[in-house]
Coordinates of C-alpha atoms in Angstrom, one line a residue:
M1 CA 113.1 49.5 30.6
L2 CA 110.5 51.1 32.8
L3 CA 109.5 49.0 35.9
N4 CA 106.7 50.2 38.2
I5 CA 106.8 48.6 41.7
Q6 CA 103.5 49.2 43.5
K7 CA 104.0 49.4 47.2
P8 CA 101.5 47.3 49.2
A9 CA 99.6 49.0 52.0
S10 CA 101.7 47.1 54.6
L11 CA 105.1 47.0 53.0
G12 CA 108.0 46.0 55.2
F13 CA 111.6 46.7 54.1
E14 CA 112.4 43.0 54.2
S15 CA 110.0 42.5 51.4
L16 CA 111.8 44.8 49.0
K17 CA 113.5 42.9 46.2
F18 CA 116.6 44.0 44.2
D19 CA 118.3 42.9 41.1
H20 CA 121.4 41.3 42.6
T21 CA 122.9 40.8 39.1
R22 CA 124.0 44.5 39.3
K23 CA 127.1 44.9 41.4
L24 CA 127.4 48.0 43.7
H25 CA 131.0 49.1 44.2
S26 CA 131.5 51.4 47.2
H27 CA 134.1 54.2 47.3
P28 CA 135.1 55.9 50.6
S29 CA 134.8 59.5 49.5
R30 CA 132.7 60.3 46.5
I31 CA 129.7 59.5 44.4
L32 CA 130.0 59.4 40.6
G33 CA 127.6 60.6 37.9
S34 CA 123.9 60.7 38.4
W35 CA 123.5 58.4 41.4
S36 CA 126.0 55.9 40.2
V37 CA 129.2 54.8 42.0
L38 CA 132.9 54.5 41.4
D39 CA 134.4 51.3 40.2
R40 CA 137.1 49.8 42.5
T41 CA 139.6 50.4 39.7
Q42 CA 139.1 54.2 40.1
K43 CA 142.0 55.8 42.0
P44 CA 140.9 57.1 45.4
N45 CA 141.3 60.6 46.7
V46 CA 141.5 62.0 43.2
P47 CA 142.3 65.8 43.5
P48 CA 140.0 68.3 41.7
N49 CA 141.2 68.7 38.1
P50 CA 138.7 70.8 36.1
I51 CA 139.8 70.8 32.5
W52 CA 137.9 73.6 30.7
G53 CA 136.8 72.8 27.1
Q54 CA 136.7 69.1 27.7
A55 CA 133.4 67.2 27.6
R56 CA 131.9 66.3 30.9
V57 CA 130.1 63.0 31.1
C58 CA 127.6 62.1 33.7
R59 CA 126.5 58.5 33.8
A60 CA 122.8 58.0 33.6
R61 CA 121.1 56.6 36.6
G62 CA 120.6 53.0 36.1
E63 CA 118.8 51.4 39.0
H64 CA 117.2 53.2 41.9
L65 CA 118.6 51.2 44.8
I66 CA 117.5 51.3 48.4
T67 CA 120.6 51.0 50.5
R68 CA 121.2 47.5 51.7
I69 CA 122.2 48.6 55.1
W70 CA 118.6 49.1 56.1
S71 CA 118.3 45.4 56.8
N72 CA 121.1 45.7 59.4
V73 CA 119.3 48.6 61.0
R74 CA 116.0 46.7 61.1
N75 CA 117.7 43.5 62.6
N76 CA 120.0 45.2 65.1
S77 CA 118.2 48.2 66.4
T78 CA 116.3 48.1 69.6
V79 CA 114.9 51.5 69.3
V80 CA 111.5 50.6 67.9
E81 CA 111.0 48.2 70.7
T82 CA 111.3 51.0 73.3
R83 CA 108.8 50.5 76.1
V84 CA 105.9 52.9 76.1
N85 CA 102.5 53.2 77.8
D86 CA 100.3 51.6 75.2
N87 CA 97.2 53.2 76.5
N88 CA 98.8 56.6 76.3
F89 CA 100.2 55.9 72.8
E90 CA 96.8 55.2 71.4
R91 CA 95.9 58.8 71.8
I92 CA 98.8 59.9 69.6
Y93 CA 98.5 59.9 65.8
V94 CA 100.6 60.8 62.9
Q95 CA 99.2 63.7 60.9
G96 CA 99.0 62.5 57.3
G97 CA 101.5 59.8 58.1
L98 CA 99.6 56.7 58.8
N99 CA 97.2 57.5 56.0
A100 CA 99.8 58.0 53.3
K101 CA 99.1 57.0 49.8
P102 CA 100.7 53.9 48.4
L103 CA 104.1 54.5 47.0
V104 CA 105.1 53.9 43.4
V105 CA 108.8 53.6 42.6
E106 CA 110.0 53.9 39.1
R107 CA 113.2 52.2 37.8
I108 CA 114.6 53.5 34.6
D109 CA 117.3 51.6 32.9
K110 CA 119.4 53.5 30.3
D111 CA 122.7 53.0 28.4
E112 CA 125.7 54.0 30.4
N113 CA 126.7 56.4 27.6
T114 CA 123.4 58.3 27.6
G115 CA 124.0 62.0 28.2
R116 CA 122.5 64.1 31.0
G117 CA 119.9 65.6 28.7
E118 CA 118.1 62.4 28.4
E119 CA 117.3 62.0 32.0
S120 CA 116.4 64.2 34.9
V121 CA 118.5 63.7 38.1
V122 CA 115.3 63.7 40.2
G123 CA 113.0 62.1 37.8
S124 CA 109.8 63.1 36.2
E125 CA 108.0 63.8 39.5
A126 CA 109.8 67.1 39.8
E127 CA 107.6 68.5 37.0
N128 CA 104.5 67.8 39.0
V129 CA 105.3 70.0 42.0
N130 CA 102.3 72.1 43.0
Y131 CA 102.8 75.6 44.3
E132 CA 99.1 76.6 44.1
N133 CA 99.0 76.9 47.9
L134 CA 101.9 79.3 48.0
E135 CA 101.1 83.0 47.9
V136 CA 104.0 84.9 46.4
S137 CA 103.7 88.7 46.8
V138 CA 104.4 90.6 43.6
G139 CA 102.9 94.0 44.6
R140 CA 105.9 95.4 46.4
E141 CA 109.0 96.5 44.5
E142 CA 112.1 95.0 45.9
S143 CA 114.8 97.2 47.4
E144 CA 118.3 97.5 45.9
G145 CA 119.5 95.3 48.7
E146 CA 117.0 92.5 47.9
K147 CA 117.8 92.7 44.2
E148 CA 121.5 92.3 44.8
A149 CA 120.9 89.5 47.3
W150 CA 118.8 87.5 44.7
R151 CA 121.6 88.1 42.2
L152 CA 124.2 86.9 44.6
L153 CA 122.2 83.9 45.7
Q154 CA 121.7 82.8 42.0
D155 CA 125.5 83.2 41.5
A156 CA 126.2 81.0 44.4
I157 CA 124.2 78.0 42.9
V158 CA 126.2 74.8 42.4
T159 CA 125.2 72.5 39.6
Y160 CA 125.9 68.8 39.2
C161 CA 125.3 67.0 35.9
G162 CA 123.5 70.1 34.6
S163 CA 121.0 70.4 37.6
P164 CA 121.2 72.8 40.6
V165 CA 122.0 70.9 43.8
G166 CA 122.8 73.6 46.3
T167 CA 124.7 76.9 47.0
L168 CA 128.3 77.6 48.0
A169 CA 128.8 78.6 51.6
A170 CA 130.5 81.8 50.4
N171 CA 131.2 83.2 46.9
D172 CA 133.8 86.0 47.5
P173 CA 135.6 86.5 44.3
G174 CA 138.5 88.1 46.2
D175 CA 139.0 85.1 48.5
K176 CA 142.2 83.3 47.5
Q177 CA 141.9 80.6 50.1
P178 CA 138.3 79.5 50.3
L179 CA 139.1 76.5 52.4
N180 CA 135.8 74.6 52.6
Y181 CA 133.7 77.6 52.0
D182 CA 133.4 76.5 48.3
Q183 CA 131.4 73.5 49.4
V184 CA 127.6 73.0 49.8
F185 CA 126.8 72.7 53.6
I186 CA 123.6 71.1 54.7
R187 CA 123.0 73.6 57.5
D188 CA 124.0 76.5 55.4
F189 CA 121.8 75.6 52.6
V190 CA 118.6 75.6 54.7
P191 CA 117.9 79.4 54.5
S192 CA 118.8 79.2 50.8
A193 CA 116.3 76.4 50.3
L194 CA 113.6 78.4 52.1
A195 CA 114.3 81.4 50.0
F196 CA 114.0 79.4 46.8
L197 CA 110.8 77.6 48.0
L198 CA 109.1 80.8 49.1
K199 CA 109.8 82.2 45.7
G200 CA 108.3 79.2 44.0
E201 CA 111.5 77.5 42.9
G202 CA 111.6 74.0 44.3
E203 CA 113.8 72.1 41.8
I204 CA 117.1 72.9 43.5
V205 CA 115.7 71.9 46.9
R206 CA 114.4 68.6 45.6
N207 CA 117.7 67.8 44.0
F208 CA 119.6 68.7 47.2
L209 CA 117.5 66.5 49.3
L210 CA 117.9 63.5 47.0
H211 CA 121.6 63.9 46.4
T212 CA 122.4 64.3 50.1
L213 CA 120.3 61.3 50.8
Q214 CA 122.4 59.2 48.4
L215 CA 125.5 60.5 50.2
Q216 CA 124.1 59.4 53.5
S217 CA 124.9 55.7 53.1
W218 CA 128.6 55.9 52.5
E219 CA 130.9 54.8 55.3
K220 CA 133.5 57.4 56.2
T221 CA 136.5 56.7 58.2
V222 CA 138.8 58.8 60.5
D223 CA 141.9 56.7 61.2
C224 CA 140.1 53.5 60.5
Y225 CA 137.0 54.4 62.5
S226 CA 133.5 54.5 60.9
P227 CA 130.7 56.6 62.3
G228 CA 127.2 55.2 62.7
Q229 CA 125.1 54.4 59.6
G230 CA 122.6 57.1 58.9
L231 CA 125.1 60.0 59.3
M232 CA 124.5 62.9 56.9
P233 CA 127.6 64.7 55.7
A234 CA 128.4 68.2 56.9
S235 CA 129.0 69.3 53.3
F236 CA 129.8 68.1 49.7
K237 CA 131.7 69.4 46.8
V238 CA 131.2 68.8 43.0
R239 CA 134.6 67.8 41.5
S240 CA 135.7 66.9 38.0
V241 CA 137.5 63.7 37.5
P242 CA 139.4 63.0 34.1
L243 CA 138.1 59.8 32.4
D244 CA 140.3 60.0 29.2
E245 CA 142.0 62.5 27.1
N246 CA 138.7 64.2 26.0
K247 CA 136.2 63.6 28.9
T248 CA 135.8 64.3 32.5
E249 CA 133.2 63.1 35.0
E250 CA 131.5 65.0 37.8
V251 CA 131.5 63.5 41.2
L252 CA 130.1 64.4 44.6
D253 CA 132.8 64.4 47.3
P254 CA 131.1 64.5 50.8
D255 CA 132.8 65.5 54.0
F256 CA 131.5 63.7 57.1
G257 CA 133.9 65.5 59.4
E258 CA 137.1 63.6 58.4
S259 CA 138.4 66.8 56.8
A260 CA 136.9 69.3 59.3
I261 CA 138.8 71.2 61.9
G262 CA 138.9 68.9 64.9
R263 CA 137.5 65.9 62.9
V264 CA 134.1 66.1 64.4
A265 CA 131.1 64.5 62.7
P266 CA 128.1 66.8 62.3
V267 CA 125.2 65.8 64.5
D268 CA 122.9 68.5 63.2
S269 CA 123.1 67.7 59.4
G270 CA 120.6 64.8 59.6
L271 CA 118.3 66.9 61.8
W272 CA 118.4 69.8 59.4
W273 CA 117.8 67.4 56.5
I274 CA 114.6 66.1 58.0
I275 CA 113.4 69.6 58.9
L276 CA 114.0 70.8 55.3
L277 CA 112.2 67.8 53.9
R278 CA 109.1 68.6 55.9
A279 CA 109.3 72.3 54.8
Y280 CA 109.6 71.3 51.2
G281 CA 106.4 69.3 51.3
K282 CA 104.6 71.9 53.3
I283 CA 105.4 74.7 50.9
T284 CA 105.3 72.9 47.5
G285 CA 102.6 70.3 48.3
D286 CA 104.9 67.7 46.8
Y287 CA 104.3 65.1 49.5
A288 CA 105.2 62.2 47.1
L289 CA 108.9 63.0 47.8
Q290 CA 108.4 62.1 51.5
E291 CA 106.6 58.9 50.5
R292 CA 109.4 57.5 48.4
V293 CA 110.9 54.3 49.8
D294 CA 114.5 55.7 49.7
V295 CA 113.5 58.8 51.5
Q296 CA 111.6 56.8 54.2
T297 CA 114.7 54.7 54.6
G298 CA 116.8 57.8 55.0
I299 CA 114.4 59.2 57.7
K300 CA 114.6 55.9 59.7
L301 CA 118.4 55.7 59.4
I302 CA 118.7 59.0 61.0
L303 CA 116.1 58.2 63.6
N304 CA 117.8 54.9 64.4
L305 CA 121.1 56.8 64.9
C306 CA 119.5 59.3 67.2
L307 CA 117.2 57.0 69.2
S308 CA 119.5 54.2 69.8
D309 CA 119.9 53.2 73.4
G310 CA 123.1 54.0 75.2
F311 CA 124.5 54.7 78.6
D312 CA 123.0 58.2 78.9
M313 CA 120.2 58.7 81.5
F314 CA 118.8 61.8 79.9
P315 CA 116.4 62.0 77.0
S316 CA 118.6 64.7 75.4
L317 CA 121.2 63.9 72.8
L318 CA 124.8 63.6 74.1
V319 CA 127.2 65.2 71.7
T320 CA 130.6 66.7 71.6
D321 CA 132.0 70.2 71.0
G322 CA 132.0 71.3 67.4
S323 CA 129.2 69.1 66.1
C324 CA 126.7 71.9 65.1
M325 CA 126.7 75.5 64.0
I326 CA 129.2 76.2 66.7
D327 CA 131.7 74.0 65.0
R328 CA 134.7 74.9 67.1
R329 CA 135.6 74.2 70.8
M330 CA 133.3 76.4 72.8
G331 CA 132.4 74.4 75.8
I332 CA 129.1 73.1 74.5
H333 CA 129.9 69.4 74.8
G334 CA 127.3 67.4 76.6
H335 CA 123.7 68.3 75.9
P336 CA 123.7 71.6 74.2
L337 CA 120.3 73.3 73.7
E338 CA 120.7 73.9 70.0
I339 CA 120.9 70.2 69.3
Q340 CA 118.0 69.3 71.6
A341 CA 115.8 71.9 70.0
L342 CA 116.7 70.6 66.4
F343 CA 116.3 67.0 67.6
Y344 CA 112.8 67.8 68.9
S345 CA 111.9 69.5 65.6
A346 CA 113.2 66.6 63.6
L347 CA 111.3 64.1 65.7
R348 CA 108.0 66.0 65.2
S349 CA 108.8 66.3 61.5
S350 CA 109.5 62.6 61.1
R351 CA 106.3 61.6 62.9
E352 CA 104.3 63.6 60.4
M353 CA 106.1 62.1 57.3
L354 CA 106.5 58.4 58.3
A355 CA 104.5 56.4 55.7
A356 CA 102.1 53.6 56.7
D357 CA 103.9 50.2 56.8
D358 CA 104.3 47.3 59.3
G359 CA 106.8 49.1 61.4
A360 CA 105.2 52.6 61.5
K361 CA 103.4 52.1 64.8
N362 CA 106.6 51.0 66.5
W363 CA 108.5 54.0 65.1
V364 CA 105.7 56.4 66.3
R365 CA 105.7 54.8 69.7
A366 CA 109.5 55.4 70.0
I367 CA 109.2 58.9 68.7
N368 CA 106.4 59.9 71.1
N369 CA 108.2 58.3 74.0
R370 CA 111.3 60.4 73.3
L371 CA 109.3 63.6 72.5
S372 CA 107.4 63.4 75.8
A373 CA 110.5 62.8 77.9
L374 CA 112.5 65.4 76.0
S375 CA 109.9 68.2 76.3
F376 CA 109.5 67.5 80.0
H377 CA 113.3 67.5 80.6
I378 CA 114.0 70.7 78.7
R379 CA 111.0 72.7 80.1
E380 CA 111.6 71.7 83.6
Y381 CA 115.4 71.7 83.9
Y382 CA 116.7 74.1 81.2
W383 CA 114.3 76.9 82.0
L384 CA 115.8 80.0 83.8
D385 CA 114.1 83.1 85.0
M386 CA 114.3 85.2 88.1
K387 CA 112.3 82.7 90.1
K388 CA 114.5 79.8 89.0
V389 CA 117.7 81.7 89.8
N390 CA 116.5 82.4 93.3
E391 CA 115.7 78.7 93.6
I392 CA 119.2 77.6 92.4
Y393 CA 120.8 80.2 94.7
R394 CA 119.3 78.3 97.7
Y395 CA 119.9 74.8 96.5
K396 CA 121.0 72.1 98.9
T397 CA 123.7 69.8 97.5
E398 CA 124.7 66.2 97.9
E399 CA 121.0 65.1 97.9
Y400 CA 120.7 61.4 97.5
S401 CA 117.1 60.4 96.8
T402 CA 114.6 60.1 94.0
D403 CA 112.8 63.1 95.7
A404 CA 115.8 65.4 95.5
T405 CA 115.1 69.0 94.5
N406 CA 118.6 69.6 93.3
K407 CA 118.6 66.5 90.9
F408 CA 121.8 67.3 89.1
N409 CA 123.8 68.3 92.1
I410 CA 124.3 71.9 91.0
Y411 CA 126.3 74.1 93.3
P412 CA 124.9 77.6 93.9
E413 CA 128.5 79.0 93.5
Q414 CA 128.2 78.2 89.7
I415 CA 125.8 81.1 89.2
P416 CA 127.9 83.7 87.4
H417 CA 128.2 87.3 88.6
W418 CA 127.0 88.7 85.3
L419 CA 123.8 86.8 85.5
M420 CA 122.7 88.3 88.8
D421 CA 122.5 91.7 87.2
W422 CA 121.5 90.6 83.7
I423 CA 118.4 88.4 84.3
P424 CA 115.3 90.7 83.9
E425 CA 112.3 90.8 86.3
K426 CA 110.1 89.7 83.4
G427 CA 111.3 87.2 80.8
G428 CA 113.5 84.1 80.8
Y429 CA 115.3 81.7 78.6
M430 CA 116.6 78.2 78.2
I431 CA 120.1 77.7 79.5
G432 CA 122.8 76.5 77.0
N433 CA 123.6 73.1 78.6
L434 CA 122.9 70.9 81.6
Q435 CA 125.0 68.0 83.0
P436 CA 125.8 66.6 86.3
A437 CA 127.1 69.4 88.5
H438 CA 127.2 71.9 85.7
M439 CA 124.8 74.4 84.2
D440 CA 125.8 76.6 81.3
F441 CA 124.0 79.8 82.0
R442 CA 124.9 81.5 78.7
F443 CA 122.1 82.5 76.3
F444 CA 122.4 80.6 73.0
T445 CA 120.2 82.3 70.4
L446 CA 119.7 79.4 68.0
G447 CA 118.6 76.9 70.6
N448 CA 116.1 79.4 72.2
L449 CA 114.7 80.4 68.8
W450 CA 114.1 76.8 67.8
S451 CA 112.6 76.1 71.2
I452 CA 109.9 78.6 70.2
I453 CA 109.6 77.5 66.6
S454 CA 109.2 73.8 67.6
S455 CA 107.1 74.4 70.7
L456 CA 109.7 72.6 72.8
G457 CA 109.0 75.4 75.3
T458 CA 105.7 76.1 76.8
P459 CA 103.7 79.0 75.4
K460 CA 104.5 81.0 78.5
Q461 CA 108.2 80.2 78.2
N462 CA 108.2 81.2 74.5
K463 CA 106.7 84.6 75.2
S464 CA 109.2 85.0 78.0
V465 CA 112.2 84.4 75.7
L466 CA 111.0 87.2 73.3
K467 CA 110.4 89.5 76.3
L468 CA 114.0 88.8 77.4
I469 CA 115.3 89.6 73.9
E470 CA 113.3 92.8 73.8
S471 CA 114.5 93.9 77.2
K472 CA 118.1 93.0 76.4
W473 CA 118.0 94.4 72.8
D474 CA 121.3 96.3 73.0
D475 CA 123.1 93.2 74.3
L476 CA 121.6 90.6 71.9
M477 CA 121.0 92.8 68.8
G478 CA 123.2 95.8 69.0
H479 CA 124.2 97.3 65.6
M480 CA 123.8 93.9 63.8
P481 CA 121.5 91.1 64.9
L482 CA 121.9 88.6 66.4
K483 CA 124.4 87.5 69.0
I484 CA 125.1 83.8 68.6
C485 CA 125.6 83.6 72.4
Y486 CA 125.7 85.9 75.4
P487 CA 128.0 86.7 77.1
A488 CA 131.4 85.9 75.5
L489 CA 134.1 84.0 77.3
E490 CA 137.0 86.1 78.6
Y491 CA 140.5 85.7 80.0
E492 CA 141.4 82.4 81.7
E493 CA 137.9 81.1 81.1
W494 CA 138.4 81.8 77.4
R495 CA 141.8 80.1 77.4
I496 CA 140.6 76.9 79.1
I497 CA 137.2 76.4 77.4
T498 CA 138.2 77.4 73.9
G499 CA 141.7 76.1 74.0
S500 CA 143.0 79.6 73.2
D501 CA 141.1 79.4 69.9
P502 CA 142.4 82.5 67.9
K503 CA 139.3 82.6 65.7
N504 CA 137.0 83.1 68.7
T505 CA 138.8 86.3 69.6
T506 CA 139.1 89.7 67.9
L507 CA 142.9 90.5 68.5
P508 CA 146.1 88.4 68.6
I509 CA 146.5 86.6 71.9
I510 CA 150.1 87.5 72.4
P511 CA 151.1 88.4 75.1
C512 CA 147.7 88.3 76.8
P513 CA 144.3 86.9 76.1
G514 CA 142.5 88.4 73.2
R515 CA 139.3 90.4 73.4
P516 CA 136.0 88.5 73.1
W517 CA 132.8 89.0 71.1
S518 CA 134.0 87.4 67.9
Y519 CA 132.9 84.4 65.7
H520 CA 131.2 81.8 68.0
N521 CA 132.4 83.6 71.1
G522 CA 129.7 86.3 71.2
G523 CA 129.9 87.3 67.5
S524 CA 126.9 88.6 65.7
W525 CA 125.5 86.4 62.8
P526 CA 123.0 87.9 60.4
T527 CA 121.9 84.4 59.3
L528 CA 120.0 84.0 62.5
L529 CA 117.5 86.6 61.3
W530 CA 115.2 84.2 59.5
Q531 CA 114.9 82.0 62.6
F532 CA 114.2 85.1 64.8
T533 CA 111.6 86.2 62.3
L534 CA 109.9 82.9 62.2
A535 CA 109.8 82.7 66.0
C536 CA 108.4 86.3 66.2
I537 CA 105.7 85.6 63.7
K538 CA 104.7 82.5 65.5
M539 CA 104.3 84.5 68.8
G540 CA 102.6 87.5 67.2
R541 CA 105.6 89.8 67.6
T542 CA 106.3 90.8 64.0
D543 CA 107.3 94.2 65.3
L544 CA 110.4 92.9 66.8
A545 CA 111.3 90.9 63.6
T546 CA 110.7 94.0 61.4
K547 CA 112.9 96.1 63.7
A548 CA 115.8 93.5 63.4
V549 CA 115.5 93.1 59.7
D550 CA 115.5 96.8 59.1
L551 CA 118.5 97.2 61.3
A552 CA 120.4 94.5 59.3
E553 CA 119.3 95.8 55.9
K554 CA 121.0 99.2 56.5
R555 CA 124.5 97.6 56.6
L556 CA 124.5 94.1 54.9
K557 CA 124.7 95.4 51.3
L558 CA 127.2 98.1 52.2
D559 CA 129.4 95.6 54.1
H560 CA 129.2 93.0 51.2
W561 CA 127.1 90.4 53.1
P562 CA 129.7 89.3 55.7
E563 CA 129.6 86.0 57.6
Y564 CA 129.6 87.6 61.1
Y565 CA 130.3 90.8 63.0
D566 CA 132.7 91.5 65.8
T567 CA 132.7 93.5 69.2
R568 CA 130.1 93.7 71.9
N569 CA 127.6 95.7 69.8
G570 CA 128.5 94.2 66.4
K571 CA 130.0 97.3 65.0
F572 CA 132.8 95.8 62.9
I573 CA 132.9 93.2 60.2
G574 CA 134.3 89.9 61.6
K575 CA 138.1 89.8 61.6
Q576 CA 138.1 86.6 59.6
S577 CA 134.7 86.9 58.3
R578 CA 134.0 85.7 54.7
L579 CA 132.3 88.2 52.5
Y580 CA 129.4 87.3 50.3
Q581 CA 128.4 84.6 52.7
T582 CA 125.4 82.8 51.1
W583 CA 123.4 82.0 54.4
T584 CA 123.7 85.7 55.3
I585 CA 122.2 86.6 52.0
A586 CA 119.6 83.9 52.1
G587 CA 118.6 84.5 55.7
F588 CA 117.9 88.1 54.8
L589 CA 115.8 87.2 51.8
T590 CA 113.9 84.6 53.8
S591 CA 113.2 87.0 56.6
K592 CA 111.8 89.6 54.1
M593 CA 109.5 87.1 52.4
L594 CA 108.2 85.7 55.7
L595 CA 107.4 89.2 57.0
E596 CA 105.6 89.9 53.7
N597 CA 103.6 86.7 53.8
P598 CA 103.4 85.8 57.5
E599 CA 100.7 83.2 56.8
T600 CA 103.2 81.1 55.0
A601 CA 105.3 80.9 58.1
S602 CA 102.7 78.9 59.8
R603 CA 103.7 75.9 57.5
L604 CA 107.2 76.0 59.0
F605 CA 106.6 76.0 62.8
W606 CA 104.8 73.7 65.1
D607 CA 102.0 74.4 67.5
E608 CA 101.8 72.9 71.0
D609 CA 101.0 69.2 71.0
Y610 CA 98.7 68.8 74.0
D611 CA 98.1 65.2 73.6
L612 CA 101.9 64.5 73.8
L613 CA 102.0 66.1 77.3
E614 CA 99.7 63.3 78.6
I615 CA 102.3 60.6 78.0
C616 CA 104.6 60.0 80.9
V617 CA 107.7 58.0 80.5
C618 CA 107.6 57.1 84.1
A619 CA 104.4 55.1 83.6
L620 CA 106.1 52.1 82.0
S621 CA 104.3 48.9 83.0
N622 CA 107.5 47.1 84.1
S623 CA 109.1 50.1 85.9
G624 CA 109.6 50.1 89.6
R625 CA 109.3 53.9 89.8
K626 CA 106.4 54.9 92.0
K627 CA 106.7 58.6 92.0
C628 CA 106.9 61.1 89.2
S629 CA 107.5 64.8 89.1
R630 CA 105.5 65.3 85.9
G631 CA 102.4 66.4 87.6
A632 CA 104.1 69.0 89.7
A633 CA 106.0 70.3 86.7
K634 CA 102.9 70.6 84.6
S635 CA 101.1 72.6 87.3
Q636 CA 104.0 75.0 87.4
I637 CA 105.0 75.6 83.7
L638 CA 102.2 74.3 81.5
V639 CA 100.0 77.2 80.4

């Protein structure tokens, strides 16, 4: 049976009707078949049991369900009621969002015994993807390194029910203990997705987006605790479960952090998912995917999780250590720059993609309110250059007033000795973290690059970050770009902050602390190349990106595409680095293609939103605040 449901122009989620005669059985750890679910009689926690030679059965998708938890989100959330200045809001619009076309949802009922060949996992829409706006260069012959990289990327593809759904984190044939490197990670797949999209292959990206969306709604538990609805998994794995003596069934087994080291839920997975969804539409022209009701629901679930009111006074997201790319204890708990930059990018992406319905205006109000506050907060309080260091050096403390200069009670003694000699006369960067009485002065590469890509920083600040990287090339690039952070933690500071983490060091810690510059503690990560390339193209500094990519290309193939490099200058392959790391391979390929077609990069970054800067969160109609530092801040840093 084929059922077409035409979406009215002002569809609200409460108006969606479902066939309640079909029962949905939830399972705590895996999805079965092609968007179906396990029956309660299925044994939980089934270990992987691939049986070669047996038939694998994937149940055909029956009914396309929008998760029922959306009603709870709509009824319980206060985020869309966030107070904003209505006059200011009217000047903000959603590009292509509030004028979205009506959505058509297709439901296809098939017999449960139908094989995979009779139905596509992503539906017939995938055949209509239009790449006519994508220019793929075919004039230049690929280098040997590029040819090997493409072959390795293809070998890393993971299939589910006969369709590609992602890439393995690493695919080293000599690795006898892959741990979770044999899974598909959301953050790791982003450079792979971009490489496929830039080459005109969108099916795997579409499948990935839809399958991870379906995984989003499962409630995961760690010792009987369930994280908030809307959480995206850190990774998933395709497992084979035996059905009877001749058949097996493929299932998707997600990890929301309950199996991770430290048991930390991923904050960045949902943000990366939204960013990738926007990139998919920009490159392929397949905006119909964004308009699907289930995709719109997924976006709003993530937004609701991120925008919910709490005890925090800051507009930045409060997160714990280990919740992002730096997934081990490294002293980034609080408000790390990396999460704030990705959060800002995800908010801007969501504003573009939200479809027109009854609640769209409220969602855009809430997003604009947060974007305005977040951009002001980061630009004003996270920025560091020689002038700002001198200002902090002369800070007065214990200031109790709304007019305080030292708003976060930062003690000048916190300025580290290395910074005094390291900060250049020209150039600056965003600090790694800001909390009451604490500034993390380390340079974190990913956060600074995404501040440029998303225009979280001002144009002047963005140029200054690249100036700093250029002036400190040996420190941040060395023999293998790029340092994940600078400088590394050492001695007692390393012991206290990392908890004596042996992976964030290069030598055994007995009997004394190990040497730094490894893994997250100042290691060099080639996957950061594509983000550096994108930032350089945006700021008109392709010379820096070309220099970095050429530097990496000389070694990556010879070193078998390692995950990271050790030592201060990145001379040695990481002590525990996995070889044939997929996001190293994909990051290199994406960088090469972006440099070859820089005009394509413009679809992946954001320009300054000048209208947004006019919104001031202090101008709330029922607020008692009479003074605001926004004007002074704009006069100093807005250029």
